[in-house]
Coordinates of C-alpha atoms and ligand atoms in Angstrom, one line a residue:
X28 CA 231.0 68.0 176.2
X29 CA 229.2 70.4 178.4
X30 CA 227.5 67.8 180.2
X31 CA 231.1 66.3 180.7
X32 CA 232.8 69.5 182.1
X33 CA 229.9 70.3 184.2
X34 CA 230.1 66.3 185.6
X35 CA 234.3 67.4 186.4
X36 CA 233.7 70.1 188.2
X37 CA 230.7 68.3 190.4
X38 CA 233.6 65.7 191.3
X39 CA 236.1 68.5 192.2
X40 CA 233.6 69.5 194.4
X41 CA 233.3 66.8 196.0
X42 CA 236.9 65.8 196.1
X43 CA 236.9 69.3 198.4
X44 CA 234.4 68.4 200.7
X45 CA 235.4 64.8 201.4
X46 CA 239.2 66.1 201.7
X47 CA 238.7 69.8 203.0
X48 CA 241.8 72.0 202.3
X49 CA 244.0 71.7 205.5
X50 CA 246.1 75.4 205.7
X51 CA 248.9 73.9 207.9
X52 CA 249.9 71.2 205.2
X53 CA 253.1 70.6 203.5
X54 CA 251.2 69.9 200.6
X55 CA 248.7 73.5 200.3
X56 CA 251.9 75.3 201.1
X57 CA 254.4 74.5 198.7
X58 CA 251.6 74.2 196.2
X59 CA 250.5 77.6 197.6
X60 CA 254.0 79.0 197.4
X61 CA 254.8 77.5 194.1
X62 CA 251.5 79.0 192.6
X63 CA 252.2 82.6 194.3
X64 CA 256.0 82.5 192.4
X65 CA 254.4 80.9 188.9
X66 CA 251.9 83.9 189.0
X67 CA 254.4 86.3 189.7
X68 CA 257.1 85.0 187.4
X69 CA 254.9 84.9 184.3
X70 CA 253.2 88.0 185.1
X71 CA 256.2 89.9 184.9
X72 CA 257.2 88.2 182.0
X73 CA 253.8 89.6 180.4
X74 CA 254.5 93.0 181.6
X75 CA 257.5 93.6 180.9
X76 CA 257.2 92.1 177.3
X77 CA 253.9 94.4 176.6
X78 CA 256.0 97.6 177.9
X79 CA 258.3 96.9 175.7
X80 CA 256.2 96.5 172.6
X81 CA 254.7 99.6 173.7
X82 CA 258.2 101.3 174.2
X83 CA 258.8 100.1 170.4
X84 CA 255.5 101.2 169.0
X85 CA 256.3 104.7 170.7
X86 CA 260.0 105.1 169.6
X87 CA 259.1 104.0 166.0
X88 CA 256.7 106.7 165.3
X89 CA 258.2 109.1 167.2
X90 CA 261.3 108.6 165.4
X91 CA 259.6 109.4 162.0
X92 CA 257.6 112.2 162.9
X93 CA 260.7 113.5 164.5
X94 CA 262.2 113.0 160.8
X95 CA 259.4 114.9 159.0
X96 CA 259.5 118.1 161.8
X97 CA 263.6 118.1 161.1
X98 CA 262.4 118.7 156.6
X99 CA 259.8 121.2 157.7
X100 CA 262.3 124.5 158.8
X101 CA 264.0 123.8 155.9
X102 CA 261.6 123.4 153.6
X103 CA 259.8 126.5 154.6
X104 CA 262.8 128.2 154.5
X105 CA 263.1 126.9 151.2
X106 CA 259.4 128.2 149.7
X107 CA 259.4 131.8 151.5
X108 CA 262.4 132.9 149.0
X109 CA 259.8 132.1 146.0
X110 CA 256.1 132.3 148.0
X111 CA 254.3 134.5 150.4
X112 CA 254.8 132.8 154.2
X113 CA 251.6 131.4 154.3
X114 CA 251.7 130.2 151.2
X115 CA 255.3 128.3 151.5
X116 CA 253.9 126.9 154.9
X117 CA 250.8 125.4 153.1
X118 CA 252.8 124.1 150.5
X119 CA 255.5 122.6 153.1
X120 CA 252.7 120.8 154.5
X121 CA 251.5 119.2 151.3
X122 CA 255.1 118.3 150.9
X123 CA 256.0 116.5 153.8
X124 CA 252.2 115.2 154.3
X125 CA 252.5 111.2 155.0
X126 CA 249.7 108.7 155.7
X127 CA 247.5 109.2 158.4
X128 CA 249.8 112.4 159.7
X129 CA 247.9 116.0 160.8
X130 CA 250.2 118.4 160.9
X131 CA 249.1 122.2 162.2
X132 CA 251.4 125.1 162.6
X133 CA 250.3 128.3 165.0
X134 CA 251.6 131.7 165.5
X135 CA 254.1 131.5 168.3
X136 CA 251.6 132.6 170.7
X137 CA 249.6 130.0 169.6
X138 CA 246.9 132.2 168.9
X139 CA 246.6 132.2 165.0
X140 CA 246.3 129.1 163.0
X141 CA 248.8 129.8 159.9
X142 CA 247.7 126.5 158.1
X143 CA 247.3 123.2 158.2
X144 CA 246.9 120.1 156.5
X145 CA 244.4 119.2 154.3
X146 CA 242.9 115.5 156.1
X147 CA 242.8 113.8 152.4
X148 CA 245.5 111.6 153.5
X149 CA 243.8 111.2 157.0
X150 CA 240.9 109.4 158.7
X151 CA 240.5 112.9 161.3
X152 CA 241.4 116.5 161.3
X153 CA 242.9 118.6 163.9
X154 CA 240.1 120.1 165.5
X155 CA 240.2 122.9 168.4
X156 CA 240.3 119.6 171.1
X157 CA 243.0 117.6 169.6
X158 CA 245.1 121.4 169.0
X159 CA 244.6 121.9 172.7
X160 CA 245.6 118.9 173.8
X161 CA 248.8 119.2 171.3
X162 CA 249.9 122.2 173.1
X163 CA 250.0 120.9 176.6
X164 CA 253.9 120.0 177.5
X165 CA 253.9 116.1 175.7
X166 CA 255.1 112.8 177.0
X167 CA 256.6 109.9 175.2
X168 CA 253.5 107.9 175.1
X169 CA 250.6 107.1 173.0
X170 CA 248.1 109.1 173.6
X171 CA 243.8 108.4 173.6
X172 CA 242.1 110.9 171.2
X173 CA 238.3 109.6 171.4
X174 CA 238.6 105.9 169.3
X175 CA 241.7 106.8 168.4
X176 CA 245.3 106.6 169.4
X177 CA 247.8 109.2 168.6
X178 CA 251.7 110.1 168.8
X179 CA 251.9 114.0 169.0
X180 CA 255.2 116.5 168.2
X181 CA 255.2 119.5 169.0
X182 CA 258.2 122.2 167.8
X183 CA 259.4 125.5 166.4
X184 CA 260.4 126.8 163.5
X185 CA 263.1 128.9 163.0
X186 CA 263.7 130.9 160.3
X187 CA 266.4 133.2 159.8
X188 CA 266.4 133.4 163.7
X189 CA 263.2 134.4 163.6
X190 CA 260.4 132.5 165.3
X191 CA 257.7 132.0 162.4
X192 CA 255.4 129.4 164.4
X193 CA 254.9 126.1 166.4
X194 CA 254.3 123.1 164.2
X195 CA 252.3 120.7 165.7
X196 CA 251.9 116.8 164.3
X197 CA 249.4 114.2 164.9
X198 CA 250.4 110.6 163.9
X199 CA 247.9 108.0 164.0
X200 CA 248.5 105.0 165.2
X201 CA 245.3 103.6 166.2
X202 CA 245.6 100.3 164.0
X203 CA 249.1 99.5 165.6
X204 CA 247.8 100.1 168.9
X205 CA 245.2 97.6 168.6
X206 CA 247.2 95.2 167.0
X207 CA 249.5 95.7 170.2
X208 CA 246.5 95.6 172.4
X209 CA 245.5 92.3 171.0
X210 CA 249.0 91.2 171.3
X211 CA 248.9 92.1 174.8
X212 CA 245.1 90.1 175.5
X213 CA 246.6 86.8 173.6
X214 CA 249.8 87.0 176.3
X215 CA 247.7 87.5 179.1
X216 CA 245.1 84.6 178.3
X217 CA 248.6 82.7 177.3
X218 CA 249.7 83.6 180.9
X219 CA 246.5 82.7 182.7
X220 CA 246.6 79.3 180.9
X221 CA 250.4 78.1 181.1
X222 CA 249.8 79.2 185.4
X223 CA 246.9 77.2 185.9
X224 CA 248.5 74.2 184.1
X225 CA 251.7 75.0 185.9
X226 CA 249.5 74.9 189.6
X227 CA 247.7 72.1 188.5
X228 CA 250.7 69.8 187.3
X229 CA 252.5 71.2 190.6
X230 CA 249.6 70.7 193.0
X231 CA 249.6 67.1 191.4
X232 CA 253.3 66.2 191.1
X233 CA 253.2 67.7 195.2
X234 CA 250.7 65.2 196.4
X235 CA 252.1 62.4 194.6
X236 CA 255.1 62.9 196.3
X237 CA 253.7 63.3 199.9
X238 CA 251.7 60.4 199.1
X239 CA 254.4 57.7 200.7
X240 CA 254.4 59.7 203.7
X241 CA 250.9 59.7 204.2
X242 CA 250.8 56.1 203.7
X243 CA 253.6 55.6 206.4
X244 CA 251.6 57.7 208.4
X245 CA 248.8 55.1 208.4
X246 CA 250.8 52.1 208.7
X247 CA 252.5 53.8 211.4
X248 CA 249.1 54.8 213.0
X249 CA 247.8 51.2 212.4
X250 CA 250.9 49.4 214.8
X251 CA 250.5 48.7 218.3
X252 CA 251.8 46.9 220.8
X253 CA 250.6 43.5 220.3
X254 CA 252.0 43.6 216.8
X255 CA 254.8 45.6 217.0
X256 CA 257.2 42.5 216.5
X257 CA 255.8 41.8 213.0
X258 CA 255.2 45.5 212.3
X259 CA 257.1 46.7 209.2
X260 CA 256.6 49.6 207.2
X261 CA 256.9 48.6 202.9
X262 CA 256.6 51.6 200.5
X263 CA 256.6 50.6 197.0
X264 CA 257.5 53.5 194.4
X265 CA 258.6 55.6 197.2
X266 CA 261.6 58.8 196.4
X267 CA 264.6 57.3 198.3
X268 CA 264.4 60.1 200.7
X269 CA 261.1 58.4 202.1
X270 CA 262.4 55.1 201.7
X271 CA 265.5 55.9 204.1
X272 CA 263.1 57.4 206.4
X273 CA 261.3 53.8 206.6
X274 CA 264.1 52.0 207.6
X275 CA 265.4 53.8 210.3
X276 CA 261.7 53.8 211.6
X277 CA 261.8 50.1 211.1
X278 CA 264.8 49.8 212.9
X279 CA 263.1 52.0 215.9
X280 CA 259.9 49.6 215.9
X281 CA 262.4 46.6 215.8
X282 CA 264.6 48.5 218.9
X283 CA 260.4 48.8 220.1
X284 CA 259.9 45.5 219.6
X285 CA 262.8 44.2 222.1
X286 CA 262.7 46.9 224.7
X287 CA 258.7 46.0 224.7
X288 CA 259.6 42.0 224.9
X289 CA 262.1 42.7 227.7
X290 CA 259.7 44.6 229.8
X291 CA 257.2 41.9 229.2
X292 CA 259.7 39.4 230.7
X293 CA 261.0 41.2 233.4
X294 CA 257.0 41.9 235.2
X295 CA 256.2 38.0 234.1
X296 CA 259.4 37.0 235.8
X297 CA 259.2 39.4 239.1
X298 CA 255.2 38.2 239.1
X299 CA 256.3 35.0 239.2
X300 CA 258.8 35.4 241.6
X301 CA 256.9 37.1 243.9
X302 CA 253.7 35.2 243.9
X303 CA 254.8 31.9 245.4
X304 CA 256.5 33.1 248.6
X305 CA 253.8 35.9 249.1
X306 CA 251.2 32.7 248.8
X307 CA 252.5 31.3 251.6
X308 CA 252.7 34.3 253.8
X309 CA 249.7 34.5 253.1
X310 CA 248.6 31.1 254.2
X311 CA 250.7 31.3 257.2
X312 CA 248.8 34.3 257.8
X313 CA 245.2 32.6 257.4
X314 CA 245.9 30.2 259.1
X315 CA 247.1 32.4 262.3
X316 CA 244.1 33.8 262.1
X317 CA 242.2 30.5 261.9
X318 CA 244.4 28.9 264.9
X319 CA 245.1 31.6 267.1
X320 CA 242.8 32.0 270.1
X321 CA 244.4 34.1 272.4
X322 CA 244.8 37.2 269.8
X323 CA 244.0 40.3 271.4
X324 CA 241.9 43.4 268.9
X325 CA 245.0 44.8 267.8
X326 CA 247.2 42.0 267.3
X327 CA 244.4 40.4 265.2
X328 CA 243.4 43.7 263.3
X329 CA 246.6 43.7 261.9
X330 CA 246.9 40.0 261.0
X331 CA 243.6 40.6 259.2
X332 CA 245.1 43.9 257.4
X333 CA 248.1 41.9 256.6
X334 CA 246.5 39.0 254.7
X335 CA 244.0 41.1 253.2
X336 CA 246.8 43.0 251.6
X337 CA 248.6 39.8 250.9
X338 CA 245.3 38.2 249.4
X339 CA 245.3 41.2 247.4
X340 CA 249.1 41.5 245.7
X341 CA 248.9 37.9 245.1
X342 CA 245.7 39.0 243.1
X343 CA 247.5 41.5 241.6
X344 CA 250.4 39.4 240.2
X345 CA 247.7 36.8 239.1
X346 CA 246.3 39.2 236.8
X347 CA 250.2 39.9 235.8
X348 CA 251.0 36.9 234.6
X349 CA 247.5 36.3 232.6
X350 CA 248.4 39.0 230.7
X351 CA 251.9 38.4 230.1
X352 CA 251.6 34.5 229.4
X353 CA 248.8 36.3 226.8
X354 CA 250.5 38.9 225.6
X355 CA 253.5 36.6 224.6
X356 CA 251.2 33.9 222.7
X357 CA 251.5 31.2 225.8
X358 CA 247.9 31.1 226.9
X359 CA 246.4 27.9 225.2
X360 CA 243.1 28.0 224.7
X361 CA 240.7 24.9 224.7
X362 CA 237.9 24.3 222.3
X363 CA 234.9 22.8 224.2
X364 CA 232.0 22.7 223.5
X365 CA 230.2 24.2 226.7
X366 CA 226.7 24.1 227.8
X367 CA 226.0 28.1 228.3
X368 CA 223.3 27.2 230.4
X369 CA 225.3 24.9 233.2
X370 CA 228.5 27.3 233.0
X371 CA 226.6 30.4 233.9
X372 CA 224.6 28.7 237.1
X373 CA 227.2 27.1 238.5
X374 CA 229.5 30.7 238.3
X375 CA 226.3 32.3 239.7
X376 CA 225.7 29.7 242.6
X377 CA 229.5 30.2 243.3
X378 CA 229.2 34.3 243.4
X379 CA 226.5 33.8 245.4
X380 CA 227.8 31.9 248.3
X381 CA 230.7 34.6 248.2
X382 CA 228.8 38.2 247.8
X383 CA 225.5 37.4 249.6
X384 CA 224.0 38.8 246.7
X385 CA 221.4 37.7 244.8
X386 CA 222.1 36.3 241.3
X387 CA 219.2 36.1 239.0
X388 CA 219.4 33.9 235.6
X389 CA 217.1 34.4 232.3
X390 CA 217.7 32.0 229.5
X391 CA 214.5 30.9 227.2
X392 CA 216.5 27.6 226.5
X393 CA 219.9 25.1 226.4
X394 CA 222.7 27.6 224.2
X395 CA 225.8 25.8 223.4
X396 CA 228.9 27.5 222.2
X397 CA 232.8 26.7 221.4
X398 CA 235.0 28.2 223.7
X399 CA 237.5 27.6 226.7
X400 CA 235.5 26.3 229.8
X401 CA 237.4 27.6 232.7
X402 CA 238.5 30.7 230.7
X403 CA 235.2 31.8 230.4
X404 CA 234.4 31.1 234.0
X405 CA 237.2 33.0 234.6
X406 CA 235.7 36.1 232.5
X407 CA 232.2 35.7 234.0
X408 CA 233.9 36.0 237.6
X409 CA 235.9 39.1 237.1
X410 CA 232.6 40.4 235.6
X411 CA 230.6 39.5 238.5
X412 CA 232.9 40.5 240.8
X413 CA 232.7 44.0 239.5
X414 CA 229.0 43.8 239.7
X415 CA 229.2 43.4 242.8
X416 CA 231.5 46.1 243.9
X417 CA 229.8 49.2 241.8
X418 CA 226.2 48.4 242.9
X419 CA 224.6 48.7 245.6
X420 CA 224.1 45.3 248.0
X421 CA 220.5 45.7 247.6
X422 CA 220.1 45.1 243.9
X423 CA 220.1 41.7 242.1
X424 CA 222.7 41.0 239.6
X425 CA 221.1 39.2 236.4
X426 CA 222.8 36.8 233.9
X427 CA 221.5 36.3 230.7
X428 CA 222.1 33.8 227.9
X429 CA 220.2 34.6 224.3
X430 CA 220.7 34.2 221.0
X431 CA 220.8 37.3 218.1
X432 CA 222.4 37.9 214.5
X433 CA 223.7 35.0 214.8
X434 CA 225.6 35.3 218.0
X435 CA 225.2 33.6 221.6
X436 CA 225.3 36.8 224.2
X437 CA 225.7 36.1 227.5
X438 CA 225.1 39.3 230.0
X439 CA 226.2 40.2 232.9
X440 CA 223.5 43.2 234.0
X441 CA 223.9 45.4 237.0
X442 CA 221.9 48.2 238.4
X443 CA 224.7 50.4 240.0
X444 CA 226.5 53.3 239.6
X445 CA 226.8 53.2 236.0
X446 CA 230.0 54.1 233.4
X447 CA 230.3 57.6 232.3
X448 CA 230.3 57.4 228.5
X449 CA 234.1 59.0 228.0
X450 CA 235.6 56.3 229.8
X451 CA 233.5 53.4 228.1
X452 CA 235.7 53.3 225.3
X453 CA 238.9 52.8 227.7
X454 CA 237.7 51.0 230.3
X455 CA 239.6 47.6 228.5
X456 CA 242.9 49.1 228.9
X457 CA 245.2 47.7 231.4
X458 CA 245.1 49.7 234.6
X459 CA 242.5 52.3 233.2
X460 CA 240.1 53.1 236.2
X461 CA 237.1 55.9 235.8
X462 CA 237.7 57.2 239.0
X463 CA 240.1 56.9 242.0
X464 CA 237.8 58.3 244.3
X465 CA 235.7 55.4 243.1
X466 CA 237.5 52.8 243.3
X467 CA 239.4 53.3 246.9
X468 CA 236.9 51.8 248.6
X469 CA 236.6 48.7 246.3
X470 CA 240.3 48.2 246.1
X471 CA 240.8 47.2 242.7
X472 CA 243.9 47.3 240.3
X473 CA 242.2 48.7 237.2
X474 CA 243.0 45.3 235.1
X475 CA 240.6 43.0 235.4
X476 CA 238.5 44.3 232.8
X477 CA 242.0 44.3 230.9
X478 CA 242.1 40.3 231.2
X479 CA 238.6 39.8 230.4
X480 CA 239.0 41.2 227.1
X481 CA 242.3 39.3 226.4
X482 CA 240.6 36.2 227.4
X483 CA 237.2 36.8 225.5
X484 CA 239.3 37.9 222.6
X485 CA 241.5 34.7 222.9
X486 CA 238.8 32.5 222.6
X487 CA 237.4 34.3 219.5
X488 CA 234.8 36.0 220.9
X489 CA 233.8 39.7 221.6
X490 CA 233.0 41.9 224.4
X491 CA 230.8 45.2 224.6
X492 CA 229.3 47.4 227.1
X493 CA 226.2 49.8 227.7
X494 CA 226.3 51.9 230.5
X495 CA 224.3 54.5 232.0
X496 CA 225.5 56.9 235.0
X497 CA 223.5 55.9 237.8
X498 CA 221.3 53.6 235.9
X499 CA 223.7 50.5 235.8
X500 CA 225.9 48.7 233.3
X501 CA 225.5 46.1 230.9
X502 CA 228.6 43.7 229.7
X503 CA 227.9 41.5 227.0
X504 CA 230.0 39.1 226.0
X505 CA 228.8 37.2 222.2
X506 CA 230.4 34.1 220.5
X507 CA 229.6 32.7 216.9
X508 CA 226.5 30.6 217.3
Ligands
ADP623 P1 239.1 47.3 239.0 O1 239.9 46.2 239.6 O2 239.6 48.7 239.4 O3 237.6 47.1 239.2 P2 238.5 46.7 236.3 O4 239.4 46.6 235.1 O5 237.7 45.5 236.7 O6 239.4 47.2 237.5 O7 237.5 47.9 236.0 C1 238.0 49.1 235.6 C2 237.1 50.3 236.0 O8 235.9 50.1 235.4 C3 236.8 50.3 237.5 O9 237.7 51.1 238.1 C4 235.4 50.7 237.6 O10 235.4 52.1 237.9 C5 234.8 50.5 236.3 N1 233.8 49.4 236.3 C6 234.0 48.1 235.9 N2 232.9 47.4 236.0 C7 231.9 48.2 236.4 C8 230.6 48.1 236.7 N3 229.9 46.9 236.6 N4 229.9 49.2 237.1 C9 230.5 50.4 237.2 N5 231.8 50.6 237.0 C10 232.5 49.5 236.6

């Protein structure tokens, strides 16, 4: 049993540390708030209820001894026809003389002690404390005497209007006070106990009911834009409040969805549109250039500017359309089975006669793989291409083909400038460039790396990069073996 509580509260522990308390929650603040009002509600319940037993206890006894000092004048009045005063007064006190009740009566000036009771009835006597005590101006209340508790009266008595004394009374009520006490110790560990139940079924009930939120908060987290057609959010068990919420957020991913597929449209349709006529300025422009002979500096500068610019754009909307035919599910891709080996030398020969840089291959055999020939040409290109721009035109570019985990890597290695680690992770996204000062010179868009992944991805592969700033930066691209 020990063991088993000790085991509980090692879990709770852990439950903390894997889910540390956020203070900004929903959840810790109505559970907070609800725990602050539980606590205060039943602890004024308890207080109030143990005042009032304590009011009771008070007004009972105060009420009888009240009762017995109203008998003594009379009494006494009674005896001091027949007795001698102090006599009669003695006597009075044996008469009225209940259970556990000291009673004491003084000169007026409190200086003489006429008589008092004899303590057989009573576990204590008055002694010069308790008398001293009984003489200060008295509060309804119960009041501590050493171990014991004590209701104390204090009066006159009148006789024949003539002051005779002060009686003084001390009922003990030291067994109902602890009875009360106890009373009072059970509601308290009553209260303590209904609380924490009350906070933990509340904490509980609070997190089962945030629960469907949190879980729309994943799905929702989990949608992007490839799949926001099909993305839908489904909460089983869910209070209808969350399930309305759902919908209309369904309804905004479907609204998404459209304006997304519209936008996707329009830039495929304007690349497309664009891309023929500026192809042919541009080979009207080539071949000017070609043809011409009696171009002067200027005229053929800016024929030169022009169909680089042209060359360019017609780049640009290239890489458009790739990635919307892709995005939209219209890029087929073949399944060949490729000689790595032949694929990668002929791409390098090609770079080569293009850059005037020099390519260098390392494979320790023949690697085959599945994929989309001119697709992955296509990847290796782009890749090359950037080799080429962010490194200097002194340092080799090196491909390499091997075999690990059971993957085929092929590597495209450079030793220039290098990716700062913070933009590594974005460097796929679609015009996501590390820096603009960077990149003026080489001119580029910022998506080629975009369509490299969509291809590689396409054709079931993977692509990953290490990158050092200044050191160089390596792109390896791995396919099931
Ligand atoms: P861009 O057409 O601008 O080169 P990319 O998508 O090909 O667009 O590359 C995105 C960014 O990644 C580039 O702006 C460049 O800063 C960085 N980058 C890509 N390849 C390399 C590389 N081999 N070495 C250093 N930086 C690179």
């Amino acid at each position: 049993m020990l063991f088993g509580s000790k085991e509980m509260i090692r879990r709770g522990i852990e439950i903390i540390k894997l889910n540390p308390i956020d203070r900004f929650s929903l959840q810790f603040r109505l559970t907070l708030e609800i725990a602050m009002l539980s606590v205060l509600s039943l602890s004024s319940v308890a207080a109030w209820t143990s005042g009032k037993m304590q009011d009771i206890l008070i007004t009972t006894h105060t009420q009888n001894v009240k009762y017995i000092a109203t008998r003594f004048p009379r009494d006494v009045e009674l005896y001091s026809d027949m007795l001698p005063p102090n006599v009669g007064l003695q006597k009075t006190i044996d008469n009225v003389s209940v259970p556990n009740l000291v009673i004491w009566v003084k000169s007026g000036d409190n200086k003489q002690l006429l008589a008092q009771s004899n303590g057989a009835n009573s576990s204590f006597m008055a002694d010069e404390e308790l008398m001293k005590l009984a003489e200060m101006p008295l509060q309804p209340m119960v009041y501590q005497f050493h171990d014991r508790f004590l209701v104390l009266y204090q009066g006159e008595i009148w006789i024949k209007n003539n002051l005779l004394g002060k009686v003084y009374m001390a009922k003990d009520v030291t067994d109902e006070e602890r009875q009360l006490i106890n009373a009072i110790q059970s509601l308290a560990v009553v209260c303590i106990l209904a609380t924490t139940a009350t906070i933990i079924t509340i904490a509980f009930r609070i997190r089962q009911s945030l629960q469907p939120l949190q879980e729309m908060n994943k799905i929702a987290g989990a949608i992007s834009a490839e799949d926001l057609s099909q993305a839908k959010l489904r909460l089983n068990n869910a209070p209808s409040e969350v399930k309305e919420l759902a919908q209309t957020f369904n309804m905004m991913l479907s609204r998404l969805s459209d304006s997304w597929e519209q936008q996707r449209q329009f830039v495929s349709n304007v690349s497309h549109e664009l891309r023929t006529p500026l192809t042919v300025v541009l080979g009207y422009l080539q071949s000017l250039l070609r043809r011409s002979t009696n171009l002067n500096d200027y005229q053929k500068e800016a024929l030169e500017t022009a169909a680089s610019e042209a060359d360019r754009t017609v780049h640009l909307l290239q890489y458009l359309l790739d990635l919307a035919r892709a995005d939209s599910g219209y890029t087929i891709y073949r399944r060949d089975r490729v000689n790595l080996n032949e694929l990668v030398t002929e791409v390098a020969e090609m770079a080569e006669q293009f850059s005037n840089r020099i390519i260098q291959i390392e494979a320790s055999e023949t690697f085959f793989t599945i994929c989309d020939r001119d697709r992955l040409k296509q990847v290796l290109i782009n890749l090359i291409d950037n080799a080429v721009k962010y490194s200097a035109a002194d340092q080799p570019i090196i491909l390499k083909i091997d075999q690990s985990n059971q993957k085929i890597n092929i590597q495209v290695c450079d030793r220039g400038v290098g990716i700062p680690l913070k933009d590594q992770g974005r460097i796929f996204e679609r015009f996501y460039r590390v820096d603009e000062s960077r990149t003026r010179d080489t001119g580029g868009h910022g998506l080629g790396l975009a369509i490299v992944k969509t291809l590689v991805d396409g054709m079931g592969g993977s692509i990953s990069i290490r990158s050092e700033l200044g050191s160089g930066s390596v792109f390896t691209i791995a396919f099931a073996s």
